[in-house]
Short mmCIF file of C-alpha atoms in Angstrom, two decimals:
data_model
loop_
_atom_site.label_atom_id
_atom_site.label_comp_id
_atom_site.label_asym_id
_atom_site.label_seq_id
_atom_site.Cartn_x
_atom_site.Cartn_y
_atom_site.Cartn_z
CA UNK A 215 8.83 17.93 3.10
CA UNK A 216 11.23 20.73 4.44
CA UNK A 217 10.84 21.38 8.21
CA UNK A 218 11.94 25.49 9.12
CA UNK A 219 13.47 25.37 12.12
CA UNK A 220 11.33 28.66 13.89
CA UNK A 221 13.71 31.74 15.60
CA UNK A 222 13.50 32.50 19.00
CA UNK A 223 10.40 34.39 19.41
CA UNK A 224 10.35 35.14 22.63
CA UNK A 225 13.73 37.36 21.35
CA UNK A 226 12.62 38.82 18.52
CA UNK A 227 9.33 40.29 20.65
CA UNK A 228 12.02 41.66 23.44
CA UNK A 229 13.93 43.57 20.07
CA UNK A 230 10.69 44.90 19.03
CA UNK A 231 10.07 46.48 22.41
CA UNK A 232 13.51 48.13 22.62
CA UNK A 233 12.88 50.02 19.33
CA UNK A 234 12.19 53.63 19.30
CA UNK A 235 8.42 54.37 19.20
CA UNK A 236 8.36 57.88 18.27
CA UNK A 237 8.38 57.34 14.70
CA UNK A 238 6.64 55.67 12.36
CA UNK A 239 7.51 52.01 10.55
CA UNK A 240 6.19 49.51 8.70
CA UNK A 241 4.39 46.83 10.78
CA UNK A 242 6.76 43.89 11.50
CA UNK A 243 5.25 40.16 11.72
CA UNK A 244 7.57 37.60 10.59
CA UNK A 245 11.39 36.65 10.10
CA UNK A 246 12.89 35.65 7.45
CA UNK A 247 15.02 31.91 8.13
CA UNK A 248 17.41 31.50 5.81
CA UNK A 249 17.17 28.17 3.72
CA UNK A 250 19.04 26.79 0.85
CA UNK A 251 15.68 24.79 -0.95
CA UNK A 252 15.76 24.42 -4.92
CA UNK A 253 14.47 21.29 -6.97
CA UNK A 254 17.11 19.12 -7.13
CA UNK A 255 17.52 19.46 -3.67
CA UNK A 256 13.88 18.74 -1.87
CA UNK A 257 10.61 17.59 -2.99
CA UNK A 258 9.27 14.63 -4.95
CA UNK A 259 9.63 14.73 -8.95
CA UNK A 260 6.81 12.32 -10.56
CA UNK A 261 6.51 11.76 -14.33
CA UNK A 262 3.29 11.58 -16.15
CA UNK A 263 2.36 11.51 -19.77
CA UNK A 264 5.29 14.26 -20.99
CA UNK A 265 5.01 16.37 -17.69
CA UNK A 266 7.05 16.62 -14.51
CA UNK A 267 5.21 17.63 -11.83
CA UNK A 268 7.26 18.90 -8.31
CA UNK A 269 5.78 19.06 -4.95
CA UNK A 270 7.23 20.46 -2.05
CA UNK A 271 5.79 20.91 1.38
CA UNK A 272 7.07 23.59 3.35
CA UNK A 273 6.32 23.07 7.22
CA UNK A 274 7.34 25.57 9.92
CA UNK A 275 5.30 24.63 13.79
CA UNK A 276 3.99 27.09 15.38
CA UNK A 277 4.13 29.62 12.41
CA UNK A 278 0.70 31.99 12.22
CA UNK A 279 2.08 32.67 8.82
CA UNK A 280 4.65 32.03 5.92
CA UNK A 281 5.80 33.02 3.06
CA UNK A 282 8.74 32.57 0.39
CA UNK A 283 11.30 34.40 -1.68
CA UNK A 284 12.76 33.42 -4.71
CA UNK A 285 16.52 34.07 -5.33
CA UNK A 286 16.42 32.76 -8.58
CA UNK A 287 13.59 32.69 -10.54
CA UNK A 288 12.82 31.65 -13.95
CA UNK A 289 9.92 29.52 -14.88
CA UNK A 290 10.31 28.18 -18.51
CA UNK A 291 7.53 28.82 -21.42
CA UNK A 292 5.37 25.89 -20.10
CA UNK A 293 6.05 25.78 -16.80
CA UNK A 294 2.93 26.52 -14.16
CA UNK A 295 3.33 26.62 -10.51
CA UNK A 296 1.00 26.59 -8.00
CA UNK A 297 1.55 27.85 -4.27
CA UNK A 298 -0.96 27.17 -1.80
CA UNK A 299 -1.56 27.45 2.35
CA UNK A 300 -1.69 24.20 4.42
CA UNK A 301 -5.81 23.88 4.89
CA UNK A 302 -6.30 24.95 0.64
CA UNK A 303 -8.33 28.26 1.34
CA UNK A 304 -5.28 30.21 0.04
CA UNK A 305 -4.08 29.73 -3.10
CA UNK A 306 -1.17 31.50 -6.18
CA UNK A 307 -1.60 30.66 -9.52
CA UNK A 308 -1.59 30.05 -11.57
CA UNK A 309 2.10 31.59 -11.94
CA UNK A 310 3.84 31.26 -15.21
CA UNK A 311 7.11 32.39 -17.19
CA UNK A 312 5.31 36.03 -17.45
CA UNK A 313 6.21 36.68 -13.38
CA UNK A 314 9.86 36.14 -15.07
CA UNK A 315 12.07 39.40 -14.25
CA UNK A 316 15.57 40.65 -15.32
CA UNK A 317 16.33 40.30 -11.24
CA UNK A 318 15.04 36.67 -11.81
CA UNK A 319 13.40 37.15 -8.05
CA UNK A 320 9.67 36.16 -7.06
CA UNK A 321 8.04 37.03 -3.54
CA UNK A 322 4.97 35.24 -2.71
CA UNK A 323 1.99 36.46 -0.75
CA UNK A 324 1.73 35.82 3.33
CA UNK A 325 -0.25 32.48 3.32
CA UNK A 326 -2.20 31.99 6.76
CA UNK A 327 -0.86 28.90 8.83
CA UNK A 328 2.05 26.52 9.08
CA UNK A 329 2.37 25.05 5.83
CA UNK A 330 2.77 25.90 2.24
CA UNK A 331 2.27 23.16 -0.30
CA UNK A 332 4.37 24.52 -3.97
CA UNK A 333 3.51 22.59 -7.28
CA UNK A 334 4.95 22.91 -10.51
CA UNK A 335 3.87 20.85 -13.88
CA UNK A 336 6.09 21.42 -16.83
CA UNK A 337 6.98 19.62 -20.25
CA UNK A 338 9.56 17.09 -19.05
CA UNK A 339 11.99 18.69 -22.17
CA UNK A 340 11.64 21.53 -20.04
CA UNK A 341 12.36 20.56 -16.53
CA UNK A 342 15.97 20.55 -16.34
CA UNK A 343 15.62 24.05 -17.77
CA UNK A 344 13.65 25.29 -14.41
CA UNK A 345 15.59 27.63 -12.54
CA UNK A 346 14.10 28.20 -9.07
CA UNK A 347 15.91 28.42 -5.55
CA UNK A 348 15.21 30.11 -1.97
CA UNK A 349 17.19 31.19 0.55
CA UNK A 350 14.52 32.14 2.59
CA UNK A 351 11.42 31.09 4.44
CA UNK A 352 9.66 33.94 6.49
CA UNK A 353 8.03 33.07 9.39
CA UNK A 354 5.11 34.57 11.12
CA UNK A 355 5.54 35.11 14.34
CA UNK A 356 2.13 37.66 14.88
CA UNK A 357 -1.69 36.42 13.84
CA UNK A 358 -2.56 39.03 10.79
CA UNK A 359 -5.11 37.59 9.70
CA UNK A 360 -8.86 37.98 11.45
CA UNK A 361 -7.40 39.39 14.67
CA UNK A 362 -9.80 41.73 16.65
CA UNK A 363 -7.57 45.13 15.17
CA UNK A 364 -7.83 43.82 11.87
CA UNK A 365 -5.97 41.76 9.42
CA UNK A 366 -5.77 41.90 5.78
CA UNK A 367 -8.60 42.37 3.79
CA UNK A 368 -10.28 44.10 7.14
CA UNK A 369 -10.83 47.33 8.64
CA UNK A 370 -11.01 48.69 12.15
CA UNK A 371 -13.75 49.74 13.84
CA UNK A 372 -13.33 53.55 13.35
CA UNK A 373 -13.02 52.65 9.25
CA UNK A 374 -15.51 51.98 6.67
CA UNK A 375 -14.10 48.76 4.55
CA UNK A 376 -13.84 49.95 0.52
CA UNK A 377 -16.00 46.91 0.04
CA UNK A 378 -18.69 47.50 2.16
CA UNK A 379 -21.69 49.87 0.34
CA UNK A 380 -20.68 53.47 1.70
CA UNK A 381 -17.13 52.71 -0.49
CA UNK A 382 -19.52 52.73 -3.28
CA UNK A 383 -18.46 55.76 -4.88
CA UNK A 384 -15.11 54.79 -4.20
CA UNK A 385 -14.81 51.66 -6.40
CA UNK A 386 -12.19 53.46 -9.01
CA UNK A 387 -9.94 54.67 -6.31
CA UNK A 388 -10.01 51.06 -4.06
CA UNK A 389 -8.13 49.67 -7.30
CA UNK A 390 -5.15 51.75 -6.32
CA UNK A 391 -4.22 50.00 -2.52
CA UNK A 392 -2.17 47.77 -1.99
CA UNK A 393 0.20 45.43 0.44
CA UNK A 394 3.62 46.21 0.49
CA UNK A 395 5.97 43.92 1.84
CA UNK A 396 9.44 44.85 2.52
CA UNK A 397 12.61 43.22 0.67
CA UNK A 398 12.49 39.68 2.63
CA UNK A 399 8.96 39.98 3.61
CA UNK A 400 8.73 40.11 7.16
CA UNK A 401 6.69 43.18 7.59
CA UNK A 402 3.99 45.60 5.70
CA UNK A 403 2.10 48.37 5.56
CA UNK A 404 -0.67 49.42 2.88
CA UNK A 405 0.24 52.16 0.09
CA UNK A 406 -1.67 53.25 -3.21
CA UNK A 407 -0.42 52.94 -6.43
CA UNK A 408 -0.66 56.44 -8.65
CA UNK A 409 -0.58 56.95 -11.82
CA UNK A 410 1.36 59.97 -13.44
CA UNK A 411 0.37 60.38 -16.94
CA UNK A 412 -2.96 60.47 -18.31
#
């Protein structure tokens, strides 16, 4: 298990409120605590019939949310990871050697909670071949999800939710939103994806 040691809430919320509020900005919920967590370093290896399988807990009190960045990323042919919230109702994966990018980064989504729980299972020939390492675990410091404004997934009370039936004849277009996080994935807006060519 890796224990994040929170930031000083209480500081961050007193920086927030010194900001300029004339313009607009993406909505910020977390900080990112910088780690140094890779396999060889934390969690429990266990062998079993011609897989390794990794476990790491990720605990952080307090939290409302967290979520992790991969500095290094590459997940071998075989490899399949798993990343999932404290209580099991939120769960990645699973995530294989296609999320593998020529930055050889990997954000994860904002997990509800204190914990994340990461698994990986992959050909024990392949394990020392793994590449995977964070320097950061972002904390939640603001509840995002079901708060009375709305949280992800949930609309306010002068919307209509896409999923509801008046987005009906909406269903091509709803494809198109999405979360954005920013770089180390302390805060988000929504945005739409477009596509320009036909």
């Amino acid at each position: 298990m890796y224990q994040v040691t929170p930031p000083n809430v209480k500081e961050l919320l007193q920086k927030e409120k010194q900001q300029p509020t004339d313009m607009a900005k993406p909505f910020k919920f977390a900080k990112a605590v910088n780690v140094n967590i890779n396999p060889l370093t934390y969690g429990k290896w266990m062998m079993n019939n011609g897989f390794a399988y990794w476990t790491l807990k990720i605990l952080a009190d307090s939290a409302s949310s967290l979520n992790i960045s991969f500095s290094k990323f590459r997940l071998t042919k075989n490899a399949i990871m798993y990343i999932s919230n404290g209580e099991g109702t939120m769960i990645t994966g699973p995530i294989t050697s296609s999320e593998n990018n020529p930055n050889n980064y990997w954000g994860s989504d904002v997990y509800s909670g204190n914990a994340i729980l990461i698994e990986i299972k992959v050909p024990i020939e392949e394990k020392d071949s793994l590449i995977l390492e964070t320097k950061s675990i972002v904390y939640g410091y603001k509840p995002i999800f079901n708060t009375e404004s709305g949280g992800f997934g949930q609309s306010a009370s002068c919307n209509i939710n896409i999923l509801c039936p008046e987005g009906t004849p909406w269903e091509n277009e709803r494809k198109s939103v999405c979360k954005i996080l920013n770089a180390d994935g302390s805060s988000w807006c929504s945005g739409a994806m477009i596509m320009n060519t036909c």
